[in-house]
Amino acid sequence: MFDSSSPSQSVKLVDMLSLIVARLERLDELTEEINQLAKRHVEYGVKDKHYEYVGAALIWTLHQALRNEWSAELEAAWIKCYTILADTMITAAKE
Ligand code: HEM
């Protein structure tokens, strides 16, 4: 599914994390943008079940990166945040 080179993938991963964090408090104001993102993901070939895999990979990656600073509280917060965004994208992809 990912056909570009790895440096570009790293930038996209950071974009994705920035998107999640920057919009945490106002995701409801960004419905249109999230809808468009969801529709682009349909074109990339992304299916509902992939959101679960990417969510697990994201949590694993953050855990590896933060090591000792990682906590159960942080994990719960990231899971909550990712789940809200993923559920919004999955719903938008069906519209
Ligand atoms: C909350 C979940 C997700 C967010 C916020 C997100 C965000 C993004 C963003 C910002 C981009 C950059 C391109 C664009 O804006 O269209 C992108 C690209 C991409 N994402 Fe996601 N994504 C999510 C979930 C997923 C999932 C579950 C998959 C499935 C494997 C996926 C696969 C891709 C692919 C294939 C690309 C294009 C990569 C390329 O052109 O090389 N994403 N994503």
Tab-separated table of N, CA and C and ligand atoms in Angstrom:
chain	number	residue	atom	x	y	z
A	1	MET	N	0.819	-1.211	0.000
A	1	MET	CA	0.000	0.000	0.000
A	1	MET	C	0.861	1.273	0.000
A	2	PHE	N	1.967	1.219	0.720
A	2	PHE	CA	2.861	2.388	0.787
A	2	PHE	C	3.941	2.234	-0.273
A	3	ASP	N	3.848	3.050	-1.336
A	3	ASP	CA	4.812	2.836	-2.423
A	3	ASP	C	5.919	3.893	-2.477
A	4	SER	N	5.853	4.909	-1.615
A	4	SER	CA	6.926	5.901	-1.700
A	4	SER	C	8.126	5.494	-0.849
A	5	SER	N	9.207	6.272	-0.979
A	5	SER	CA	10.454	5.934	-0.290
A	5	SER	C	10.307	6.182	1.217
A	6	SER	N	11.196	5.584	2.004
A	6	SER	CA	11.039	5.696	3.455
A	6	SER	C	11.191	7.115	4.018
A	7	PRO	N	12.098	7.973	3.481
A	7	PRO	CA	12.142	9.338	4.061
A	7	PRO	C	10.786	10.036	3.962
A	8	SER	N	10.108	9.852	2.836
A	8	SER	CA	8.802	10.480	2.673
A	8	SER	C	7.775	9.864	3.634
A	9	GLN	N	7.898	8.568	3.912
A	9	GLN	CA	6.995	7.919	4.865
A	9	GLN	C	7.201	8.479	6.269
A	10	SER	N	8.457	8.781	6.628
A	10	SER	CA	8.719	9.348	7.959
A	10	SER	C	8.029	10.693	8.094
A	11	VAL	N	8.114	11.505	7.031
A	11	VAL	CA	7.469	12.815	7.053
A	11	VAL	C	5.968	12.632	7.214
A	12	LYS	N	5.406	11.651	6.511
A	12	LYS	CA	3.955	11.419	6.604
A	12	LYS	C	3.555	10.927	7.995
A	13	LEU	N	4.426	10.135	8.623
A	13	LEU	CA	4.127	9.662	9.978
A	13	LEU	C	4.090	10.856	10.937
A	14	VAL	N	5.097	11.754	10.786
A	14	VAL	CA	5.126	12.948	11.644
A	14	VAL	C	3.909	13.833	11.350
A	15	ASP	N	3.548	13.951	10.073
A	15	ASP	CA	2.339	14.714	9.691
A	15	ASP	C	1.118	14.145	10.414
A	16	MET	N	1.050	12.829	10.416
A	16	MET	CA	-0.104	12.168	11.009
A	16	MET	C	-0.156	12.429	12.515
A	17	LEU	N	0.995	12.320	13.169
A	17	LEU	CA	1.035	12.557	14.617
A	17	LEU	C	0.712	14.016	14.928
A	18	SER	N	1.246	14.924	14.104
A	18	SER	CA	0.981	16.356	14.314
A	18	SER	C	-0.500	16.650	14.151
A	19	LEU	N	-1.077	16.018	13.138
A	19	LEU	CA	-2.508	16.193	12.873
A	19	LEU	C	-3.331	15.776	14.099
A	20	ILE	N	-2.999	14.634	14.645
A	20	ILE	CA	-3.742	14.127	15.797
A	20	ILE	C	-3.589	15.084	16.990
A	21	VAL	N	-2.347	15.444	17.293
A	21	VAL	CA	-2.099	16.253	18.494
A	21	VAL	C	-2.646	17.674	18.349
A	22	ALA	N	-2.401	18.303	17.192
A	22	ALA	CA	-2.812	19.704	17.009
A	22	ALA	C	-4.325	19.874	17.062
A	23	ARG	N	-5.046	18.844	16.676
A	23	ARG	CA	-6.497	18.982	16.575
A	23	ARG	C	-7.273	18.282	17.670
A	24	LEU	N	-6.558	17.847	18.651
A	24	LEU	CA	-7.140	17.063	19.726
A	24	LEU	C	-8.379	17.696	20.347
A	25	GLU	N	-8.303	18.987	20.591
A	25	GLU	CA	-9.372	19.669	21.318
A	25	GLU	C	-10.495	20.141	20.416
A	26	ARG	N	-10.300	20.054	19.094
A	26	ARG	CA	-11.325	20.634	18.209
A	26	ARG	C	-11.561	19.784	16.965
A	27	LEU	N	-11.558	18.462	17.170
A	27	LEU	CA	-11.791	17.563	16.039
A	27	LEU	C	-13.156	17.804	15.394
A	28	ASP	N	-14.136	18.196	16.224
A	28	ASP	CA	-15.488	18.407	15.689
A	28	ASP	C	-15.558	19.605	14.746
A	29	GLU	N	-14.590	20.529	14.844
A	29	GLU	CA	-14.584	21.683	13.939
A	29	GLU	C	-13.960	21.316	12.598
A	30	LEU	N	-13.397	20.140	12.513
A	30	LEU	CA	-12.617	19.780	11.327
A	30	LEU	C	-13.242	18.635	10.540
A	31	THR	N	-14.553	18.507	10.694
A	31	THR	CA	-15.256	17.386	10.069
A	31	THR	C	-14.962	17.302	8.575
A	32	GLU	N	-15.022	18.453	7.875
A	32	GLU	CA	-14.840	18.448	6.428
A	32	GLU	C	-13.432	17.973	6.049
A	33	GLU	N	-12.439	18.473	6.781
A	33	GLU	CA	-11.057	18.076	6.485
A	33	GLU	C	-10.841	16.579	6.755
A	34	ILE	N	-11.410	16.104	7.853
A	34	ILE	CA	-11.274	14.673	8.184
A	34	ILE	C	-12.015	13.821	7.147
A	35	ASN	N	-13.187	14.319	6.683
A	35	ASN	CA	-13.929	13.613	5.628
A	35	ASN	C	-13.074	13.468	4.365
A	36	GLN	N	-12.405	14.556	3.979
A	36	GLN	CA	-11.559	14.518	2.781
A	36	GLN	C	-10.382	13.552	2.980
A	37	LEU	N	-9.784	13.599	4.179
A	37	LEU	CA	-8.673	12.689	4.500
A	37	LEU	C	-9.149	11.233	4.403
A	38	ALA	N	-10.354	10.988	4.928
A	38	ALA	CA	-10.924	9.633	4.903
A	38	ALA	C	-11.135	9.173	3.460
A	39	LYS	N	-11.635	10.067	2.612
A	39	LYS	CA	-11.900	9.712	1.211
A	39	LYS	C	-10.599	9.452	0.459
A	40	ARG	N	-9.552	10.239	0.767
A	40	ARG	CA	-8.245	9.963	0.131
A	40	ARG	C	-7.764	8.575	0.570
A	41	HIS	N	-8.031	8.203	1.825
A	41	HIS	CA	-7.604	6.886	2.298
A	41	HIS	C	-8.339	5.750	1.589
A	42	VAL	N	-9.599	5.991	1.203
A	42	VAL	CA	-10.327	4.983	0.416
A	42	VAL	C	-9.579	4.790	-0.908
A	43	GLU	N	-9.127	5.915	-1.499
A	43	GLU	CA	-8.377	5.829	-2.768
A	43	GLU	C	-7.026	5.131	-2.578
A	44	TYR	N	-6.427	5.267	-1.405
A	44	TYR	CA	-5.153	4.569	-1.132
A	44	TYR	C	-5.380	3.061	-0.967
A	45	GLY	N	-6.663	2.654	-0.878
A	45	GLY	CA	-6.970	1.222	-0.706
A	45	GLY	C	-7.165	0.828	0.759
A	46	VAL	N	-7.306	1.813	1.639
A	46	VAL	CA	-7.444	1.524	3.074
A	46	VAL	C	-8.857	1.013	3.390
A	47	LYS	N	-8.920	-0.086	4.125
A	47	LYS	CA	-10.195	-0.693	4.559
A	47	LYS	C	-10.353	-0.502	6.072
A	48	ASP	N	-11.594	-0.669	6.543
A	48	ASP	CA	-11.902	-0.485	7.973
A	48	ASP	C	-10.897	-1.185	8.893
A	49	LYS	N	-10.633	-2.462	8.606
A	49	LYS	CA	-9.805	-3.269	9.518
A	49	LYS	C	-8.366	-2.738	9.638
A	50	HIS	N	-7.908	-2.011	8.601
A	50	HIS	CA	-6.538	-1.478	8.647
A	50	HIS	C	-6.354	-0.456	9.767
A	51	TYR	N	-7.434	0.230	10.141
A	51	TYR	CA	-7.318	1.253	11.195
A	51	TYR	C	-6.871	0.633	12.514
A	52	GLU	N	-7.355	-0.583	12.757
A	52	GLU	CA	-6.970	-1.285	13.984
A	52	GLU	C	-5.465	-1.617	13.961
A	53	TYR	N	-4.983	-2.082	12.796
A	53	TYR	CA	-3.559	-2.446	12.686
A	53	TYR	C	-2.672	-1.220	12.849
A	54	VAL	N	-3.065	-0.132	12.176
A	54	VAL	CA	-2.252	1.094	12.246
A	54	VAL	C	-2.280	1.668	13.672
A	55	GLY	N	-3.439	1.565	14.326
A	55	GLY	CA	-3.533	2.028	15.714
A	55	GLY	C	-2.577	1.250	16.612
A	56	ALA	N	-2.543	-0.072	16.453
A	56	ALA	CA	-1.654	-0.915	17.269
A	56	ALA	C	-0.190	-0.569	16.966
A	57	ALA	N	0.131	-0.342	15.685
A	57	ALA	CA	1.505	0.003	15.289
A	57	ALA	C	1.899	1.369	15.858
A	58	LEU	N	0.948	2.286	15.865
A	58	LEU	CA	1.215	3.623	16.397
A	58	LEU	C	1.544	3.556	17.893
A	59	ILE	N	0.718	2.820	18.648
A	59	ILE	CA	0.939	2.698	20.091
A	59	ILE	C	2.285	2.014	20.358
A	60	TRP	N	2.573	0.964	19.606
A	60	TRP	CA	3.855	0.254	19.758
A	60	TRP	C	5.025	1.210	19.504
A	61	THR	N	4.913	2.001	18.427
A	61	THR	CA	5.991	2.922	18.041
A	61	THR	C	6.223	3.985	19.116
A	62	LEU	N	5.127	4.557	19.609
A	62	LEU	CA	5.261	5.591	20.650
A	62	LEU	C	5.887	4.995	21.916
A	63	HIS	N	5.475	3.775	22.230
A	63	HIS	CA	6.026	3.095	23.402
A	63	HIS	C	7.541	2.901	23.249
A	64	GLN	N	7.970	2.430	22.057
A	64	GLN	CA	9.400	2.224	21.795
A	64	GLN	C	10.168	3.529	21.907
A	65	ALA	N	9.573	4.597	21.375
A	65	ALA	CA	10.267	5.886	21.324
A	65	ALA	C	10.372	6.523	22.710
A	66	LEU	N	9.329	6.399	23.505
A	66	LEU	CA	9.302	7.098	24.798
A	66	LEU	C	9.862	6.262	25.956
A	67	ARG	N	9.926	4.948	25.723
A	67	ARG	CA	10.527	4.048	26.726
A	67	ARG	C	10.088	4.349	28.166
A	68	ASN	N	11.013	4.899	28.971
A	68	ASN	CA	10.727	5.117	30.395
A	68	ASN	C	9.663	6.166	30.656
A	69	GLU	N	9.461	7.035	29.673
A	69	GLU	CA	8.449	8.089	29.861
A	69	GLU	C	7.044	7.591	29.536
A	70	TRP	N	6.962	6.375	28.969
A	70	TRP	CA	5.662	5.802	28.607
A	70	TRP	C	4.931	5.362	29.872
A	71	SER	N	3.615	5.524	29.898
A	71	SER	CA	2.845	5.111	31.083
A	71	SER	C	1.483	4.593	30.642
A	72	ALA	N	0.807	3.930	31.558
A	72	ALA	CA	-0.538	3.404	31.263
A	72	ALA	C	-1.491	4.555	30.937
A	73	GLU	N	-1.306	5.674	31.610
A	73	GLU	CA	-2.161	6.836	31.396
A	73	GLU	C	-1.975	7.403	29.974
A	74	LEU	N	-0.698	7.497	29.571
A	74	LEU	CA	-0.370	7.997	28.236
A	74	LEU	C	-0.937	7.047	27.171
A	75	GLU	N	-0.776	5.748	27.413
A	75	GLU	CA	-1.287	4.761	26.461
A	75	GLU	C	-2.804	4.894	26.315
A	76	ALA	N	-3.502	5.030	27.457
A	76	ALA	CA	-4.968	5.158	27.415
A	76	ALA	C	-5.371	6.425	26.651
A	77	ALA	N	-4.627	7.504	26.868
A	77	ALA	CA	-4.951	8.776	26.205
A	77	ALA	C	-4.747	8.673	24.691
A	78	TRP	N	-3.634	8.034	24.266
A	78	TRP	CA	-3.372	7.887	22.823
A	78	TRP	C	-4.396	6.961	22.168
A	79	ILE	N	-4.767	5.894	22.873
A	79	ILE	CA	-5.769	4.971	22.317
A	79	ILE	C	-7.099	5.704	22.143
A	80	LYS	N	-7.475	6.500	23.135
A	80	LYS	CA	-8.725	7.251	23.063
A	80	LYS	C	-8.695	8.227	21.874
A	81	CYS	N	-7.603	8.944	21.775
A	81	CYS	CA	-7.441	9.936	20.710
A	81	CYS	C	-7.480	9.274	19.318
A	82	TYR	N	-6.683	8.218	19.139
A	82	TYR	CA	-6.634	7.543	17.843
A	82	TYR	C	-7.996	6.946	17.497
A	83	THR	N	-8.674	6.377	18.503
A	83	THR	CA	-9.964	5.730	18.255
A	83	THR	C	-11.006	6.752	17.778
A	84	ILE	N	-11.011	7.929	18.385
A	84	ILE	CA	-11.950	8.975	17.955
A	84	ILE	C	-11.696	9.325	16.487
A	85	LEU	N	-10.410	9.552	16.171
A	85	LEU	CA	-10.057	9.946	14.799
A	85	LEU	C	-10.353	8.812	13.802
A	86	ALA	N	-9.962	7.597	14.158
A	86	ALA	CA	-10.179	6.454	13.266
A	86	ALA	C	-11.679	6.206	13.056
A	87	ASP	N	-12.477	6.279	14.138
A	87	ASP	CA	-13.923	6.058	14.000
A	87	ASP	C	-14.546	7.131	13.105
A	88	THR	N	-14.069	8.371	13.254
A	88	THR	CA	-14.571	9.459	12.411
A	88	THR	C	-14.230	9.188	10.943
A	89	MET	N	-12.993	8.733	10.692
A	89	MET	CA	-12.573	8.458	9.307
A	89	MET	C	-13.324	7.269	8.720
A	90	ILE	N	-13.542	6.226	9.524
A	90	ILE	CA	-14.255	5.032	9.038
A	90	ILE	C	-15.691	5.400	8.653
A	91	THR	N	-16.344	6.223	9.492
A	91	THR	CA	-17.718	6.662	9.196
A	91	THR	C	-17.732	7.519	7.931
A	92	ALA	N	-16.782	8.464	7.834
A	92	ALA	CA	-16.733	9.367	6.680
A	92	ALA	C	-16.459	8.605	5.389
A	93	ALA	N	-15.658	7.553	5.471
A	93	ALA	CA	-15.316	6.778	4.280
A	93	ALA	C	-16.530	6.084	3.675
A	94	LYS	N	-17.567	5.849	4.489
A	94	LYS	CA	-18.772	5.160	4.014
A	94	LYS	C	-19.769	6.111	3.373
A	95	GLU	N	-19.572	7.424	3.587
A	95	GLU	CA	-20.574	8.401	3.113
A	95	GLU	C	-20.402	8.683	1.621
B	1	HEM	C1	-6.493	8.179	12.206
B	1	HEM	C2	-5.925	7.526	11.222
B	1	HEM	C3	-5.069	8.124	10.128
B	1	HEM	C4	-4.635	9.402	9.912
B	1	HEM	C5	-4.903	10.652	10.776
B	1	HEM	C6	-3.847	9.385	8.685
B	1	HEM	C7	-3.230	10.493	8.127
B	1	HEM	C8	-2.569	10.505	6.915
B	1	HEM	C9	-2.024	11.679	6.273
B	1	HEM	C10	-2.063	13.103	6.852
B	1	HEM	C11	-1.466	11.283	5.101
B	1	HEM	C12	-0.752	12.188	4.073
B	1	HEM	C13	-1.499	12.214	2.737
B	1	HEM	C14	-2.931	12.817	2.790
B	1	HEM	O1	-3.180	13.814	3.494
B	1	HEM	O2	-3.825	12.256	2.097
B	1	HEM	C15	-1.660	9.843	4.990
B	1	HEM	C16	-1.262	9.046	3.936
B	1	HEM	C17	-1.435	7.703	3.836
B	1	HEM	N1	-2.006	6.884	4.771
B	1	HEM	FE1	-2.873	7.492	6.492
B	1	HEM	N2	-3.795	8.107	8.203
B	1	HEM	C18	-4.523	7.306	9.048
B	1	HEM	C19	-4.728	5.954	8.931
B	1	HEM	C20	-4.235	5.163	7.926
B	1	HEM	C21	-4.473	3.732	7.814
B	1	HEM	C22	-5.308	2.886	8.768
B	1	HEM	C23	-3.817	3.299	6.714
B	1	HEM	C24	-3.754	1.862	6.223
B	1	HEM	C25	-2.631	1.202	6.096
B	1	HEM	C26	-3.187	4.471	6.112
B	1	HEM	C27	-2.500	4.473	4.934
B	1	HEM	C28	-2.019	5.598	4.292
B	1	HEM	C29	-1.411	5.573	2.961
B	1	HEM	C30	-1.217	4.332	2.082
B	1	HEM	C31	-1.045	6.894	2.675
B	1	HEM	C32	-0.374	7.404	1.396
B	1	HEM	C33	1.101	7.091	1.479
B	1	HEM	C34	1.849	7.436	0.200
B	1	HEM	O3	1.334	8.108	-0.686
B	1	HEM	O4	2.998	7.020	0.156
B	1	HEM	N3	-3.443	5.570	6.885
B	1	HEM	N4	-2.319	9.399	6.103
